[in-house]
């Protein structure tokens, strides 16, 4: 096994791509633009070299509407069509096997597995691991890999790479060193960054408005939690019948703006499973130049989840009162 934690020693990953005769690319469950953008950018590069390739994810049944605008989407196949055996299996933007959902069963059938990721909690589960927690997005690592492999980054591939970069940086609000330089390079291919960003981050159906109004009206602040305060809300399954997963996921970006809380949480009830909740966590430093924000990846780890210092998540089970109580207990008091 080769673990490449700094994301710069690309030789083993390039060799895996160059030797592959068939490739499957797996994205994480509830896919976002970073995992799908990474997968499609790689898939288009492989397809152009006449290497059989498909991209898939375990759930939900369809891509979110905004991601269907990405070039190369025709290479996405449903889980049932993912081969059980393949020469090279590439896993993109997955911090753990569990994030593959039901498609984790494809791992044993791969001759070689390449894991490409930027989550700190990822200990590596591939034959080759390309992991760099300092990267702003997994598409940043894919860009490095494509460069090392000698792939031309044209407008279609750039579109996919930019999608992951702009979403994982929150329109560059959480940009890191090199993020803007990468964006400038991708925009120079002629892609419409403004429109890509609008579709991905600033477009929702009308049904999102009443859903958001109802959910936000139930938000609660716990001032003493972790010494910085917690704001949380619950999204019941009944609230989501007229909206898609993107609209549900967007709730965290609204409540995290609460000034009185350094931590935000959204508990999302699974449809058909009233005792199953996916939880999104966000935190922040108290002021520019401070480094006092709570590490929510560590908090999520208590429940078997993970993520980044300021953005993480996990899945839990129980009634609403119990899952909220458990998070507050895990956060503790000052």
Short mmCIF file of C-alpha atoms in Angstrom, two decimals:
data_model
loop_
_atom_site.label_atom_id
_atom_site.label_comp_id
_atom_site.label_asym_id
_atom_site.label_seq_id
_atom_site.Cartn_x
_atom_site.Cartn_y
_atom_site.Cartn_z
CA UNK A 1 0.00 0.00 0.00
CA UNK A 2 1.24 3.49 -0.86
CA UNK A 3 -0.08 6.37 1.21
CA UNK A 4 0.62 9.80 -0.23
CA UNK A 5 -0.46 12.12 2.53
CA UNK A 6 1.00 15.39 1.22
CA UNK A 7 -0.73 15.16 -2.16
CA UNK A 8 2.40 16.08 -4.10
CA UNK A 9 4.08 12.70 -4.65
CA UNK A 10 1.89 11.76 -7.56
CA UNK A 11 3.95 9.04 -9.22
CA UNK A 12 2.08 6.05 -7.81
CA UNK A 13 -1.31 7.54 -8.67
CA UNK A 14 -0.22 8.38 -12.23
CA UNK A 15 1.13 4.86 -12.66
CA UNK A 16 -2.20 3.42 -11.51
CA UNK A 17 -4.09 5.48 -14.08
CA UNK A 18 -1.65 4.71 -16.88
CA UNK A 19 -1.81 0.96 -16.26
CA UNK A 20 -5.60 0.71 -15.93
CA UNK A 21 -7.60 -1.09 -18.60
CA UNK A 22 -10.99 -0.58 -16.95
CA UNK A 23 -11.97 1.97 -14.29
CA UNK A 24 -14.82 2.56 -11.88
CA UNK A 25 -15.05 5.89 -10.06
CA UNK A 26 -17.13 6.02 -6.88
CA UNK A 27 -18.46 9.17 -5.26
CA UNK A 28 -19.78 9.43 -1.72
CA UNK A 29 -23.44 9.09 -0.76
CA UNK A 30 -25.52 12.28 -0.96
CA UNK A 31 -23.02 13.54 -3.56
CA UNK A 32 -21.94 17.15 -3.75
CA UNK A 33 -20.12 19.09 -6.46
CA UNK A 34 -16.66 18.20 -5.16
CA UNK A 35 -17.10 14.44 -5.31
CA UNK A 36 -19.04 14.45 -8.60
CA UNK A 37 -16.83 17.13 -10.17
CA UNK A 38 -13.74 15.13 -9.23
CA UNK A 39 -15.24 11.92 -10.57
CA UNK A 40 -16.39 13.38 -13.87
CA UNK A 41 -13.13 15.25 -14.52
CA UNK A 42 -11.19 12.01 -14.12
CA UNK A 43 -13.77 10.03 -16.10
CA UNK A 44 -13.60 12.38 -19.08
CA UNK A 45 -9.81 12.18 -19.09
CA UNK A 46 -9.95 8.37 -19.04
CA UNK A 47 -12.73 8.21 -21.66
CA UNK A 48 -10.70 10.34 -24.05
CA UNK A 49 -7.90 7.78 -23.77
CA UNK A 50 -10.36 5.03 -24.70
CA UNK A 51 -10.28 3.48 -21.23
CA UNK A 52 -13.71 2.05 -20.25
CA UNK A 53 -14.94 4.06 -17.26
CA UNK A 54 -18.10 4.69 -15.27
CA UNK A 55 -19.00 6.94 -12.33
CA UNK A 56 -21.54 6.12 -9.64
CA UNK A 57 -22.79 6.73 -6.10
CA UNK A 58 -24.98 4.64 -3.82
CA UNK A 59 -27.70 7.12 -2.88
CA UNK A 60 -29.99 8.91 -3.58
CA UNK A 61 -31.41 7.42 -6.76
CA UNK A 62 -30.63 10.49 -8.89
CA UNK A 63 -28.08 13.27 -9.03
CA UNK A 64 -29.17 16.56 -7.49
CA UNK A 65 -30.58 18.84 -10.19
CA UNK A 66 -27.69 21.32 -10.14
CA UNK A 67 -25.10 18.58 -10.69
CA UNK A 68 -26.84 17.34 -13.82
CA UNK A 69 -25.44 20.41 -15.60
CA UNK A 70 -21.84 19.17 -15.24
CA UNK A 71 -20.08 18.01 -18.41
CA UNK A 72 -19.52 14.25 -18.61
CA UNK A 73 -22.68 13.43 -16.68
CA UNK A 74 -23.52 10.79 -19.28
CA UNK A 75 -20.76 8.67 -17.71
CA UNK A 76 -22.76 8.34 -14.47
CA UNK A 77 -24.48 4.97 -14.08
CA UNK A 78 -26.86 3.59 -11.40
CA UNK A 79 -25.34 1.34 -8.71
CA UNK A 80 -26.72 -1.83 -10.28
CA UNK A 81 -24.60 -1.17 -13.39
CA UNK A 82 -21.31 -0.79 -11.50
CA UNK A 83 -19.10 -3.82 -12.33
CA UNK A 84 -18.32 -6.15 -9.44
CA UNK A 85 -14.78 -6.54 -10.75
CA UNK A 86 -12.59 -3.85 -12.27
CA UNK A 87 -8.94 -3.16 -12.97
CA UNK A 88 -8.84 0.17 -11.09
CA UNK A 89 -11.37 1.50 -8.61
CA UNK A 90 -11.04 5.23 -7.82
CA UNK A 91 -12.74 6.65 -4.74
CA UNK A 92 -13.08 10.44 -4.70
CA UNK A 93 -13.77 12.74 -1.75
CA UNK A 94 -14.63 9.90 0.67
CA UNK A 95 -13.16 10.14 4.16
CA UNK A 96 -14.04 6.52 4.95
CA UNK A 97 -15.38 3.35 3.34
CA UNK A 98 -18.72 3.95 5.03
CA UNK A 99 -19.27 7.04 2.88
CA UNK A 100 -19.60 4.76 -0.14
CA UNK A 101 -22.80 3.27 1.25
CA UNK A 102 -23.90 0.07 -0.48
CA UNK A 103 -21.20 0.47 -3.14
CA UNK A 104 -18.47 -0.27 -0.58
CA UNK A 105 -19.00 -3.89 -1.64
CA UNK A 106 -17.19 -3.09 -4.91
CA UNK A 107 -13.86 -2.55 -3.13
CA UNK A 108 -12.86 -6.25 -2.88
CA UNK A 109 -13.42 -6.76 -6.62
CA UNK A 110 -10.85 -4.19 -7.70
CA UNK A 111 -7.33 -5.20 -8.70
CA UNK A 112 -6.16 -1.81 -7.43
CA UNK A 113 -7.85 1.00 -5.51
CA UNK A 114 -6.89 4.68 -5.70
CA UNK A 115 -8.29 6.94 -2.96
CA UNK A 116 -8.21 10.70 -3.67
CA UNK A 117 -9.37 12.86 -0.79
CA UNK A 118 -8.77 15.96 1.34
CA UNK A 119 -10.45 14.93 4.59
CA UNK A 120 -8.18 14.89 7.61
CA UNK A 121 -9.91 11.86 9.13
CA UNK A 122 -9.09 9.69 6.11
CA UNK A 123 -6.51 7.11 7.23
CA UNK A 124 -6.31 5.64 3.74
CA UNK A 125 -8.04 2.50 2.54
CA UNK A 126 -6.68 2.18 -0.98
CA UNK A 127 -3.81 0.41 -2.66
CA UNK A 128 -2.66 3.95 -3.40
CA UNK A 129 -3.83 6.85 -1.23
CA UNK A 130 -3.58 10.41 -2.51
CA UNK A 131 -4.68 12.40 0.53
CA UNK A 132 -3.90 16.03 1.38
CA UNK A 133 -5.89 17.72 4.12
CA UNK A 134 -4.41 21.10 3.20
CA UNK A 135 -6.21 21.05 -0.16
CA UNK A 136 -9.33 23.20 -0.33
CA UNK A 137 -11.17 20.58 -2.38
CA UNK A 138 -10.67 17.14 -3.82
CA UNK A 139 -10.84 18.72 -7.29
CA UNK A 140 -7.61 20.51 -6.38
CA UNK A 141 -5.92 17.13 -5.97
CA UNK A 142 -7.47 15.89 -9.21
CA UNK A 143 -6.06 18.94 -10.97
CA UNK A 144 -2.56 18.08 -9.72
CA UNK A 145 -3.02 14.48 -10.80
CA UNK A 146 -4.23 15.37 -14.29
CA UNK A 147 -1.29 17.74 -14.71
CA UNK A 148 1.14 15.02 -13.64
CA UNK A 149 -0.50 12.59 -16.09
CA UNK A 150 -0.18 15.10 -18.93
CA UNK A 151 -3.93 15.61 -19.43
CA UNK A 152 -5.05 18.86 -21.05
CA UNK A 153 -7.53 20.67 -18.83
CA UNK A 154 -10.02 22.02 -21.34
CA UNK A 155 -13.29 23.86 -20.65
CA UNK A 156 -15.34 20.72 -19.91
CA UNK A 157 -12.87 19.32 -17.38
CA UNK A 158 -12.31 22.81 -15.96
CA UNK A 159 -16.06 23.20 -15.42
CA UNK A 160 -16.10 20.08 -13.23
CA UNK A 161 -12.98 21.07 -11.32
CA UNK A 162 -14.29 24.60 -10.72
CA UNK A 163 -17.59 23.21 -9.45
CA UNK A 164 -15.83 21.35 -6.66
CA UNK A 165 -13.55 24.26 -5.83
CA UNK A 166 -16.25 26.94 -5.65
CA UNK A 167 -18.60 24.84 -3.53
CA UNK A 168 -16.05 23.45 -1.08
CA UNK A 169 -14.64 26.95 -0.51
CA UNK A 170 -18.11 28.46 -0.13
CA UNK A 171 -17.57 30.83 -3.07
CA UNK A 172 -14.00 31.33 -1.81
CA UNK A 173 -15.05 32.42 1.68
CA UNK A 174 -12.95 29.50 2.97
CA UNK A 175 -10.30 29.68 0.27
CA UNK A 176 -6.80 28.50 1.04
CA UNK A 177 -3.43 29.36 -0.42
CA UNK A 178 -3.58 28.51 -4.09
CA UNK A 179 -7.39 28.47 -4.39
CA UNK A 180 -7.63 31.73 -6.29
CA UNK A 181 -4.73 30.81 -8.57
CA UNK A 182 -6.47 27.54 -9.44
CA UNK A 183 -9.73 29.38 -10.10
CA UNK A 184 -7.97 31.86 -12.39
CA UNK A 185 -6.42 29.03 -14.36
CA UNK A 186 -9.76 27.23 -14.77
CA UNK A 187 -11.62 30.41 -15.72
CA UNK A 188 -8.99 31.07 -18.40
CA UNK A 189 -10.33 28.04 -20.30
CA UNK A 190 -13.47 30.06 -21.02
CA UNK A 191 -15.90 28.60 -18.51
CA UNK A 192 -18.60 30.87 -17.10
CA UNK A 193 -17.72 30.92 -13.42
CA UNK A 194 -20.56 33.25 -12.53
CA UNK A 195 -23.22 31.00 -14.03
CA UNK A 196 -21.66 27.82 -12.66
CA UNK A 197 -21.69 29.33 -9.18
CA UNK A 198 -25.27 30.56 -9.54
CA UNK A 199 -26.55 27.13 -10.57
CA UNK A 200 -24.68 25.33 -7.79
CA UNK A 201 -25.16 27.71 -4.88
CA UNK A 202 -27.82 30.30 -5.61
CA UNK A 203 -30.71 28.47 -7.26
CA UNK A 204 -33.58 26.74 -5.44
CA UNK A 205 -37.17 25.86 -6.30
CA UNK A 206 -39.96 27.93 -4.79
CA UNK A 207 -40.79 25.07 -2.39
CA UNK A 208 -37.47 25.74 -0.66
CA UNK A 209 -38.82 29.01 0.77
CA UNK A 210 -41.71 27.60 2.86
CA UNK A 211 -39.52 24.66 3.91
CA UNK A 212 -36.79 27.02 5.05
CA UNK A 213 -39.28 29.25 6.86
CA UNK A 214 -40.73 26.33 8.79
CA UNK A 215 -37.38 24.83 9.73
CA UNK A 216 -35.76 28.09 10.78
CA UNK A 217 -38.71 28.94 13.01
CA UNK A 218 -37.78 25.97 15.20
CA UNK A 219 -34.10 26.87 15.63
CA UNK A 220 -32.75 26.77 19.19
CA UNK A 221 -29.67 28.39 20.72
CA UNK A 222 -27.80 26.70 23.59
CA UNK A 223 -25.49 29.48 24.83
CA UNK A 224 -23.39 27.32 27.15
CA UNK A 225 -22.48 24.54 24.71
CA UNK A 226 -18.70 24.13 24.36
CA UNK A 227 -18.28 27.61 25.78
CA UNK A 228 -19.06 29.17 22.40
CA UNK A 229 -22.75 28.38 21.96
CA UNK A 230 -24.67 26.02 19.72
CA UNK A 231 -27.50 26.80 17.34
CA UNK A 232 -29.43 23.85 15.95
CA UNK A 233 -32.58 22.96 14.11
CA UNK A 234 -34.33 19.80 12.96
CA UNK A 235 -35.46 19.05 9.44
CA UNK A 236 -38.28 16.53 9.64
CA UNK A 237 -38.88 14.12 6.79
CA UNK A 238 -42.36 15.62 6.38
CA UNK A 239 -40.74 19.00 5.68
CA UNK A 240 -38.79 17.70 2.68
CA UNK A 241 -41.37 16.06 0.42
CA UNK A 242 -41.39 18.95 -2.06
CA UNK A 243 -37.64 19.66 -2.10
CA UNK A 244 -34.47 17.81 -3.01
CA UNK A 245 -31.38 16.97 -0.97
CA UNK A 246 -29.64 20.17 -2.07
CA UNK A 247 -32.35 22.26 -0.43
CA UNK A 248 -32.09 20.26 2.78
CA UNK A 249 -28.31 20.58 2.83
CA UNK A 250 -28.53 24.35 2.37
CA UNK A 251 -30.14 24.84 5.79
CA UNK A 252 -26.80 24.59 7.60
CA UNK A 253 -25.42 27.52 5.61
CA UNK A 254 -28.24 29.71 6.88
CA UNK A 255 -28.22 28.86 10.57
CA UNK A 256 -24.42 28.93 10.85
CA UNK A 257 -24.60 32.72 10.42
CA UNK A 258 -26.05 33.05 13.95
CA UNK A 259 -23.81 35.50 15.81
CA UNK A 260 -24.57 34.05 19.24
CA UNK A 261 -23.25 30.56 18.41
CA UNK A 262 -19.82 29.34 17.39
CA UNK A 263 -21.24 25.95 16.38
CA UNK A 264 -24.21 25.15 14.16
CA UNK A 265 -25.96 21.80 13.68
CA UNK A 266 -28.78 20.57 11.47
CA UNK A 267 -30.44 17.24 12.25
CA UNK A 268 -32.01 15.77 9.11
CA UNK A 269 -34.55 13.00 9.54
CA UNK A 270 -34.34 10.25 6.92
CA UNK A 271 -37.43 9.56 4.88
CA UNK A 272 -38.91 6.23 5.84
CA UNK A 273 -36.59 5.94 8.85
CA UNK A 274 -37.87 8.18 11.62
CA UNK A 275 -35.07 7.12 13.96
CA UNK A 276 -32.24 7.80 11.51
CA UNK A 277 -30.65 11.26 11.34
CA UNK A 278 -27.81 12.72 9.33
CA UNK A 279 -26.22 15.62 11.16
CA UNK A 280 -24.31 18.51 9.61
CA UNK A 281 -21.94 20.49 11.83
CA UNK A 282 -20.22 23.83 11.24
CA UNK A 283 -17.98 25.97 13.43
CA UNK A 284 -15.84 29.09 13.12
CA UNK A 285 -13.16 31.11 14.83
CA UNK A 286 -14.41 33.96 16.99
CA UNK A 287 -12.60 36.68 15.02
CA UNK A 288 -10.04 37.20 12.23
CA UNK A 289 -6.62 36.02 13.33
CA UNK A 290 -8.02 33.80 16.07
CA UNK A 291 -7.71 30.01 16.00
CA UNK A 292 -10.23 29.19 18.70
CA UNK A 293 -12.93 27.50 16.62
CA UNK A 294 -14.20 24.13 17.82
CA UNK A 295 -12.94 21.12 15.86
CA UNK A 296 -16.26 19.67 14.76
CA UNK A 297 -14.54 16.80 12.93
CA UNK A 298 -13.46 15.52 16.35
CA UNK A 299 -17.02 15.92 17.61
CA UNK A 300 -18.41 14.04 14.62
CA UNK A 301 -15.81 11.34 15.25
CA UNK A 302 -17.45 10.59 18.59
CA UNK A 303 -20.46 9.38 16.57
CA UNK A 304 -18.48 7.59 13.88
CA UNK A 305 -18.46 10.51 11.46
CA UNK A 306 -15.77 12.93 10.34
CA UNK A 307 -14.90 15.80 8.05
CA UNK A 308 -12.91 18.98 8.46
CA UNK A 309 -12.21 21.18 11.45
CA UNK A 310 -14.96 23.65 10.57
CA UNK A 311 -17.30 21.36 8.61
CA UNK A 312 -18.20 17.78 9.49
CA UNK A 313 -21.07 15.36 9.84
CA UNK A 314 -22.27 12.00 11.06
CA UNK A 315 -25.24 9.64 11.08
CA UNK A 316 -27.04 8.74 14.29
CA UNK A 317 -30.16 6.94 15.48
CA UNK A 318 -32.86 7.68 18.04
CA UNK A 319 -35.72 10.08 18.65
CA UNK A 320 -35.21 13.80 18.15
CA UNK A 321 -34.75 14.62 21.82
CA UNK A 322 -32.13 11.91 22.31
CA UNK A 323 -29.97 12.78 19.30
CA UNK A 324 -29.94 16.47 20.23
CA UNK A 325 -29.14 15.65 23.85
CA UNK A 326 -26.28 13.41 22.77
CA UNK A 327 -24.67 16.15 20.68
CA UNK A 328 -24.95 18.71 23.47
CA UNK A 329 -23.36 16.21 25.86
CA UNK A 330 -20.52 15.56 23.43
CA UNK A 331 -19.87 19.29 23.10
CA UNK A 332 -19.87 19.76 26.85
CA UNK A 333 -19.56 23.02 28.70
CA UNK A 334 -16.54 25.32 29.05
#
